[in-house]
Amino acid sequence: MKKTSTLLLAATLAAAAGSAAGAYPDRPIRMIVGFAAGGPTDVIARVLAQEMTRSLGHPVVVENKAGANSLIATREVAAAGADGYTVLFASLSHNVNWLLLGAKAGYDPLKDFTPISNGASLPMVAVTAYQSPIQSMKQLIEQARARPDTISYGSAGNGGSAHLAGAMLSTMAKARMIHVPFRGNGPALTEVMAGRVSFMFYPIIGVAANVQEKRLKVLAVGTPQAGAEFPGVPTMADVGFPDFQDTAPWVGLLAPAGTPQPVVQKLNQSMVEALRQPDVGKRLKELGAEVIGDTPEAFGKFLVQDQKRWAEVIKAAGITAE
């Protein structure tokens, strides 16, 4: 009798869970972005949210909770209910903040979240001032090795994607370079164009226009293959640094840990379908993004590898939170 009651209870709970998942969503979904409106992460989130609203039948509302390199947004979602109504549109900082801050980050990037889908990557290119005497990545590395601390690289801030890419290059090349952090990619690029900072890794979007206007020149591209956008420019692999495409910032969707699997699958299906829409693909390509769209399992494995990769770079380069 006891066994029969237990089985009946289990069946009732399973039916209730299935019914709840089947009704999902029945109200708006909050998609939290840890950066200000107008940046690449925000723009991609809004493109996807608009398309996902159509397929889910309820609004997917983007909310910007900028600050502390996305820590504010990440902590909020980690503490939210695991019901699929509050999700995080995360980026590379998701793992990096935790690697730099440890327990002070206030969350565990793997344990406190359920992966939904990796959305896209934003490849970077190494750029210097158009009038710079540095003509190639090979020349830059040779100077950095021969004259330590004479080459500087800019970034949008400590622990950001450009900082990590520069630190990775410095470590791989066994060359001592100076990191110069700024409050944003824009100010950093301005100093590079003025020649006061030697070079930087910058998201591919907008670079072509600066090249055409003779403000920048591209030393190398961080993509697996050279593209038509910068003819004659080598990849990082071509100049002796393979796998540099892994430094590309990624953007993806996460839910709080414990979110029911049927809800995760529904969100995944909606997001992947959105990424496959021709107009979405065109818009992301205009932003310089490479569309991904994968399974929760694949995204989970990616996050583990992403954390391992940056842990090694951070340790080798001696990067700290300050």
GROMACS .gro file of C-alpha atoms in nm:
model
  322
    1MET     CA    1   0.000   0.000   0.000
    2LYS     CA    2   0.284   0.236   0.094
    3LYS     CA    3   0.462   0.162  -0.236
    4THR     CA    4   0.142   0.228  -0.431
    5SER     CA    5   0.092   0.562  -0.253
    6THR     CA    6   0.451   0.664  -0.325
    7LEU     CA    7   0.414   0.583  -0.693
    8LEU     CA    8   0.084   0.771  -0.708
    9LEU     CA    9   0.242   1.077  -0.545
   10ALA     CA   10   0.536   1.067  -0.786
   11ALA     CA   11   0.300   1.041  -1.083
   12THR     CA   12   0.092   1.333  -0.954
   13LEU     CA   13   0.401   1.552  -0.907
   14ALA     CA   14   0.532   1.461  -1.254
   15ALA     CA   15   0.196   1.545  -1.409
   16ALA     CA   16   0.188   1.878  -1.228
   17ALA     CA   17   0.541   1.963  -1.344
   18GLY     CA   18   0.454   1.868  -1.700
   19SER     CA   19   0.140   2.079  -1.688
   20ALA     CA   20   0.334   2.379  -1.553
   21ALA     CA   21   0.600   2.346  -1.821
   22GLY     CA   22   0.332   2.310  -2.086
   23ALA     CA   23   0.180   2.639  -1.978
   24TYR     CA   24   0.515   2.816  -1.983
   25PRO     CA   25   0.536   3.103  -2.042
   26ASP     CA   26   0.215   3.262  -1.916
   27ARG     CA   27   0.363   3.605  -1.844
   28PRO     CA   28   0.655   3.825  -1.959
   29ILE     CA   29   1.014   3.699  -1.931
   30ARG     CA   30   1.287   3.932  -1.803
   31MET     CA   31   1.615   3.905  -1.996
   32ILE     CA   32   1.878   4.077  -1.781
   33VAL     CA   33   2.184   4.232  -1.951
   34GLY     CA   34   2.480   4.338  -1.738
   35PHE     CA   35   2.590   4.618  -1.970
   36ALA     CA   36   2.455   4.953  -2.081
   37ALA     CA   37   2.211   4.990  -2.367
   38GLY     CA   38   2.364   5.026  -2.712
   39GLY     CA   39   2.665   4.799  -2.670
   40PRO     CA   40   2.707   4.475  -2.868
   41THR     CA   41   2.576   4.251  -2.586
   42ASP     CA   42   2.267   4.467  -2.542
   43VAL     CA   43   2.198   4.498  -2.915
   44ILE     CA   44   2.220   4.123  -2.972
   45ALA     CA   45   2.000   4.057  -2.668
   46ARG     CA   46   1.733   4.292  -2.805
   47VAL     CA   47   1.741   4.137  -3.152
   48LEU     CA   48   1.689   3.791  -3.000
   49ALA     CA   49   1.431   3.907  -2.746
   50GLN     CA   50   1.215   4.053  -3.021
   51GLU     CA   51   1.222   3.728  -3.218
   52MET     CA   52   1.173   3.509  -2.910
   53THR     CA   53   0.869   3.716  -2.810
   54ARG     CA   54   0.702   3.602  -3.131
   55SER     CA   55   0.771   3.233  -3.083
   56LEU     CA   56   0.695   3.220  -2.709
   57GLY     CA   57   0.378   3.425  -2.732
   58HIS     CA   58   0.470   3.649  -2.437
   59PRO     CA   59   0.704   3.949  -2.417
   60VAL     CA   60   1.075   3.887  -2.358
   61VAL     CA   61   1.175   4.217  -2.199
   62VAL     CA   62   1.541   4.325  -2.193
   63GLU     CA   63   1.646   4.498  -1.871
   64ASN     CA   64   1.987   4.663  -1.841
   65LYS     CA   65   2.149   4.625  -1.499
   66ALA     CA   66   2.488   4.772  -1.587
   67GLY     CA   67   2.777   4.796  -1.346
   68ALA     CA   68   3.080   4.616  -1.205
   69ASN     CA   69   3.153   4.436  -1.534
   70SER     CA   70   2.807   4.266  -1.521
   71LEU     CA   71   2.837   4.151  -1.156
   72ILE     CA   72   2.516   4.332  -1.055
   73ALA     CA   73   2.309   4.157  -1.322
   74THR     CA   74   2.469   3.818  -1.265
   75ARG     CA   75   2.406   3.823  -0.891
   76GLU     CA   76   2.044   3.923  -0.943
   77VAL     CA   77   1.972   3.635  -1.179
   78ALA     CA   78   2.160   3.384  -0.961
   79ALA     CA   79   1.925   3.475  -0.674
   80ALA     CA   80   1.608   3.477  -0.888
   81GLY     CA   81   1.344   3.208  -0.892
   82ALA     CA   82   1.427   2.905  -1.105
   83ASP     CA   83   1.107   2.930  -1.308
   84GLY     CA   84   1.233   3.062  -1.644
   85TYR     CA   85   1.092   3.412  -1.596
   86THR     CA   86   1.427   3.575  -1.516
   87VAL     CA   87   1.722   3.487  -1.741
   88LEU     CA   88   2.069   3.629  -1.796
   89PHE     CA   89   2.214   3.729  -2.130
   90ALA     CA   90   2.574   3.670  -2.028
   91SER     CA   91   2.916   3.730  -2.178
   92LEU     CA   92   3.281   3.636  -2.129
   93SER     CA   93   3.285   3.824  -1.796
   94HIS     CA   94   3.056   3.554  -1.652
   95ASN     CA   95   3.353   3.323  -1.589
   96VAL     CA   96   3.624   3.588  -1.565
   97ASN     CA   97   3.468   3.784  -1.277
   98TRP     CA   98   3.452   3.468  -1.068
   99LEU     CA   99   3.810   3.370  -1.158
  100LEU     CA  100   3.937   3.711  -1.049
  101LEU     CA  101   3.719   3.761  -0.740
  102GLY     CA  102   3.649   3.410  -0.612
  103ALA     CA  103   3.386   3.407  -0.336
  104LYS     CA  104   3.364   3.788  -0.351
  105ALA     CA  105   3.193   3.753  -0.690
  106GLY     CA  106   2.884   3.634  -0.506
  107TYR     CA  107   2.805   3.350  -0.745
  108ASP     CA  108   2.949   3.037  -0.903
  109PRO     CA  109   2.930   3.061  -1.284
  110LEU     CA  110   2.872   2.688  -1.331
  111LYS     CA  111   2.685   2.575  -1.019
  112ASP     CA  112   2.444   2.868  -0.992
  113PHE     CA  113   2.323   2.869  -1.353
  114THR     CA  114   2.159   2.643  -1.609
  115PRO     CA  115   2.290   2.687  -1.967
  116ILE     CA  116   2.031   2.752  -2.236
  117SER     CA  117   2.229   2.834  -2.553
  118ASN     CA  118   2.544   3.006  -2.666
  119GLY     CA  119   2.428   3.282  -2.897
  120ALA     CA  120   2.722   3.424  -3.086
  121SER     CA  121   3.088   3.513  -3.071
  122LEU     CA  122   3.240   3.852  -3.151
  123PRO     CA  123   3.584   3.799  -3.309
  124MET     CA  124   3.848   4.061  -3.241
  125VAL     CA  125   4.120   4.212  -3.455
  126ALA     CA  126   4.456   4.355  -3.350
  127VAL     CA  127   4.473   4.720  -3.453
  128THR     CA  128   4.725   5.001  -3.433
  129ALA     CA  129   4.729   5.364  -3.545
  130TYR     CA  130   4.733   5.415  -3.919
  131GLN     CA  131   5.053   5.621  -3.890
  132SER     CA  132   5.219   5.378  -3.647
  133PRO     CA  133   5.571   5.263  -3.741
  134ILE     CA  134   5.457   4.910  -3.655
  135GLN     CA  135   5.368   4.748  -3.985
  136SER     CA  136   5.288   4.391  -3.881
  137MET     CA  137   5.215   4.165  -3.584
  138LYS     CA  138   5.553   4.000  -3.642
  139GLN     CA  139   5.729   4.336  -3.608
  140LEU     CA  140   5.530   4.418  -3.295
  141ILE     CA  141   5.629   4.089  -3.130
  142GLU     CA  142   5.994   4.131  -3.228
  143GLN     CA  143   6.003   4.476  -3.069
  144ALA     CA  144   5.827   4.355  -2.755
  145ARG     CA  145   6.082   4.076  -2.714
  146ALA     CA  146   6.384   4.293  -2.789
  147ARG     CA  147   6.271   4.590  -2.582
  148PRO     CA  148   6.048   4.478  -2.292
  149ASP     CA  149   5.776   4.720  -2.178
  150THR     CA  150   5.801   4.941  -2.487
  151ILE     CA  151   5.484   4.796  -2.641
  152SER     CA  152   5.153   4.882  -2.472
  153TYR     CA  153   4.807   4.745  -2.534
  154GLY     CA  154   4.475   4.908  -2.446
  155SER     CA  155   4.153   4.760  -2.315
  156ALA     CA  156   3.808   4.854  -2.191
  157GLY     CA  157   3.912   4.763  -1.837
  158ASN     CA  158   4.083   4.511  -1.617
  159GLY     CA  159   3.968   4.155  -1.688
  160GLY     CA  160   3.783   4.249  -2.007
  161SER     CA  161   3.814   4.064  -2.336
  162ALA     CA  162   4.079   4.297  -2.483
  163HIS     CA  163   4.287   4.274  -2.164
  164LEU     CA  164   4.270   3.894  -2.166
  165ALA     CA  165   4.356   3.873  -2.536
  166GLY     CA  166   4.656   4.103  -2.487
  167ALA     CA  167   4.770   3.908  -2.182
  168MET     CA  168   4.731   3.582  -2.374
  169LEU     CA  169   4.945   3.717  -2.660
  170SER     CA  170   5.209   3.844  -2.417
  171THR     CA  171   5.224   3.504  -2.248
  172MET     CA  172   5.229   3.302  -2.572
  173ALA     CA  173   5.492   3.530  -2.728
  174LYS     CA  174   5.703   3.538  -2.410
  175ALA     CA  175   5.718   3.914  -2.448
  176ARG     CA  176   5.665   4.171  -2.173
  177MET     CA  177   5.404   4.432  -2.267
  178ILE     CA  178   5.225   4.704  -2.071
  179HIS     CA  179   4.848   4.682  -2.020
  180VAL     CA  180   4.672   5.020  -2.026
  181PRO     CA  181   4.308   4.993  -1.908
  182PHE     CA  182   4.040   5.250  -1.991
  183ARG     CA  183   3.675   5.290  -1.904
  184GLY     CA  184   3.538   5.143  -2.223
  185ASN     CA  185   3.654   5.033  -2.566
  186GLY     CA  186   3.589   5.378  -2.717
  187PRO     CA  187   3.843   5.570  -2.505
  188ALA     CA  188   4.098   5.290  -2.550
  189LEU     CA  189   4.062   5.297  -2.928
  190THR     CA  190   4.096   5.676  -2.931
  191GLU     CA  191   4.434   5.649  -2.760
  192VAL     CA  192   4.546   5.378  -3.003
  193MET     CA  193   4.446   5.593  -3.302
  194ALA     CA  194   4.639   5.884  -3.148
  195GLY     CA  195   4.948   5.665  -3.118
  196ARG     CA  196   4.972   5.697  -2.741
  197VAL     CA  197   4.899   5.325  -2.697
  198SER     CA  198   5.075   5.079  -2.929
  199PHE     CA  199   4.782   4.853  -3.018
  200MET     CA  200   4.475   4.675  -2.887
  201PHE     CA  201   4.243   4.387  -2.963
  202TYR     CA  202   3.909   4.532  -3.068
  203PRO     CA  203   3.574   4.379  -3.172
  204ILE     CA  204   3.559   4.361  -3.549
  205ILE     CA  205   3.253   4.589  -3.573
  206GLY     CA  206   3.334   4.938  -3.701
  207VAL     CA  207   3.702   4.866  -3.767
  208ALA     CA  208   3.670   4.863  -4.147
  209ALA     CA  209   3.536   5.220  -4.149
  210ASN     CA  210   3.831   5.342  -3.940
  211VAL     CA  211   4.071   5.165  -4.175
  212GLN     CA  212   3.911   5.328  -4.479
  213GLU     CA  213   3.934   5.668  -4.311
  214LYS     CA  214   4.303   5.607  -4.238
  215ARG     CA  215   4.273   5.611  -3.861
  216LEU     CA  216   4.362   5.245  -3.802
  217LYS     CA  217   4.546   4.958  -3.964
  218VAL     CA  218   4.479   4.594  -3.887
  219LEU     CA  219   4.780   4.382  -3.788
  220ALA     CA  220   4.600   4.048  -3.761
  221VAL     CA  221   4.250   3.903  -3.733
  222GLY     CA  222   4.140   3.672  -3.454
  223THR     CA  223   3.931   3.444  -3.675
  224PRO     CA  224   4.013   3.091  -3.796
  225GLN     CA  225   4.033   3.210  -4.157
  226ALA     CA  226   4.119   3.544  -4.312
  227GLY     CA  227   3.812   3.735  -4.428
  228ALA     CA  228   3.731   3.947  -4.731
  229GLU     CA  229   3.683   4.252  -4.507
  230PHE     CA  230   4.058   4.290  -4.453
  231PRO     CA  231   4.232   4.154  -4.766
  232GLY     CA  232   4.594   4.057  -4.717
  233VAL     CA  233   4.575   4.070  -4.338
  234PRO     CA  234   4.695   3.747  -4.171
  235THR     CA  235   4.514   3.557  -3.900
  236MET     CA  236   4.674   3.522  -3.558
  237ALA     CA  237   4.736   3.157  -3.649
  238ASP     CA  238   4.924   3.269  -3.960
  239VAL     CA  239   5.168   3.466  -3.742
  240GLY     CA  240   5.226   3.178  -3.501
  241PHE     CA  241   4.943   3.201  -3.247
  242PRO     CA  242   4.684   2.928  -3.313
  243ASP     CA  243   4.343   2.904  -3.146
  244PHE     CA  244   4.331   3.278  -3.091
  245GLN     CA  245   3.967   3.276  -3.202
  246ASP     CA  246   3.893   3.137  -2.855
  247THR     CA  247   3.959   3.484  -2.716
  248ALA     CA  248   3.649   3.615  -2.897
  249PRO     CA  249   3.391   3.740  -2.650
  250TRP     CA  250   3.078   3.523  -2.650
  251VAL     CA  251   2.719   3.604  -2.559
  252GLY     CA  252   2.473   3.342  -2.442
  253LEU     CA  253   2.160   3.278  -2.239
  254LEU     CA  254   2.156   3.132  -1.887
  255ALA     CA  255   1.883   3.063  -1.633
  256PRO     CA  256   1.912   3.014  -1.256
  257ALA     CA  257   2.020   2.667  -1.145
  258GLY     CA  258   1.730   2.430  -1.096
  259THR     CA  259   1.518   2.567  -1.379
  260PRO     CA  260   1.293   2.277  -1.496
  261GLN     CA  261   1.429   2.096  -1.800
  262PRO     CA  262   1.113   2.141  -2.011
  263VAL     CA  263   1.138   2.518  -1.954
  264VAL     CA  264   1.507   2.515  -2.049
  265GLN     CA  265   1.428   2.322  -2.366
  266LYS     CA  266   1.150   2.564  -2.460
  267LEU     CA  267   1.379   2.863  -2.415
  268ASN     CA  268   1.655   2.687  -2.609
  269GLN     CA  269   1.423   2.606  -2.897
  270SER     CA  270   1.299   2.965  -2.913
  271MET     CA  271   1.650   3.111  -2.907
  272VAL     CA  272   1.795   2.873  -3.165
  273GLU     CA  273   1.499   2.935  -3.395
  274ALA     CA  274   1.555   3.309  -3.357
  275LEU     CA  275   1.923   3.275  -3.448
  276ARG     CA  276   1.827   3.085  -3.763
  277GLN     CA  277   1.604   3.363  -3.894
  278PRO     CA  278   1.766   3.527  -4.200
  279ASP     CA  279   1.705   3.883  -4.077
  280VAL     CA  280   1.856   3.800  -3.738
  281GLY     CA  281   2.161   3.643  -3.903
  282LYS     CA  282   2.202   3.950  -4.124
  283ARG     CA  283   2.178   4.189  -3.826
  284LEU     CA  284   2.432   3.992  -3.624
  285LYS     CA  285   2.667   3.975  -3.919
  286GLU     CA  286   2.648   4.354  -3.945
  287LEU     CA  287   2.762   4.364  -3.582
  288GLY     CA  288   3.058   4.143  -3.669
  289ALA     CA  289   2.912   3.850  -3.476
  290GLU     CA  290   2.934   3.484  -3.573
  291VAL     CA  291   2.610   3.301  -3.496
  292ILE     CA  292   2.630   2.987  -3.282
  293GLY     CA  293   2.301   2.854  -3.138
  294ASP     CA  294   2.359   2.518  -2.971
  295THR     CA  295   2.213   2.281  -2.711
  296PRO     CA  296   2.215   2.339  -2.334
  297GLU     CA  297   2.457   2.047  -2.303
  298ALA     CA  298   2.698   2.188  -2.562
  299PHE     CA  299   2.686   2.533  -2.404
  300GLY     CA  300   2.753   2.379  -2.062
  301LYS     CA  301   3.063   2.204  -2.193
  302PHE     CA  302   3.177   2.527  -2.358
  303LEU     CA  303   3.147   2.716  -2.028
  304VAL     CA  304   3.363   2.457  -1.852
  305GLN     CA  305   3.633   2.488  -2.120
  306ASP     CA  306   3.603   2.867  -2.126
  307GLN     CA  307   3.663   2.880  -1.752
  308LYS     CA  308   3.963   2.647  -1.777
  309ARG     CA  309   4.118   2.849  -2.063
  310TRP     CA  310   4.092   3.184  -1.886
  311ALA     CA  311   4.206   3.040  -1.554
  312GLU     CA  312   4.531   2.937  -1.725
  313VAL     CA  313   4.575   3.280  -1.892
  314ILE     CA  314   4.498   3.471  -1.572
  315LYS     CA  315   4.744   3.262  -1.373
  316ALA     CA  316   5.021   3.277  -1.635
  317ALA     CA  317   4.984   3.654  -1.682
  318GLY     CA  318   4.943   3.728  -1.313
  319ILE     CA  319   4.617   3.917  -1.370
  320THR     CA  320   4.440   4.036  -1.056
  321ALA     CA  321   4.108   4.205  -0.986
  322GLU     CA  322   4.278   4.542  -0.932
   0.00000   0.00000   0.00000
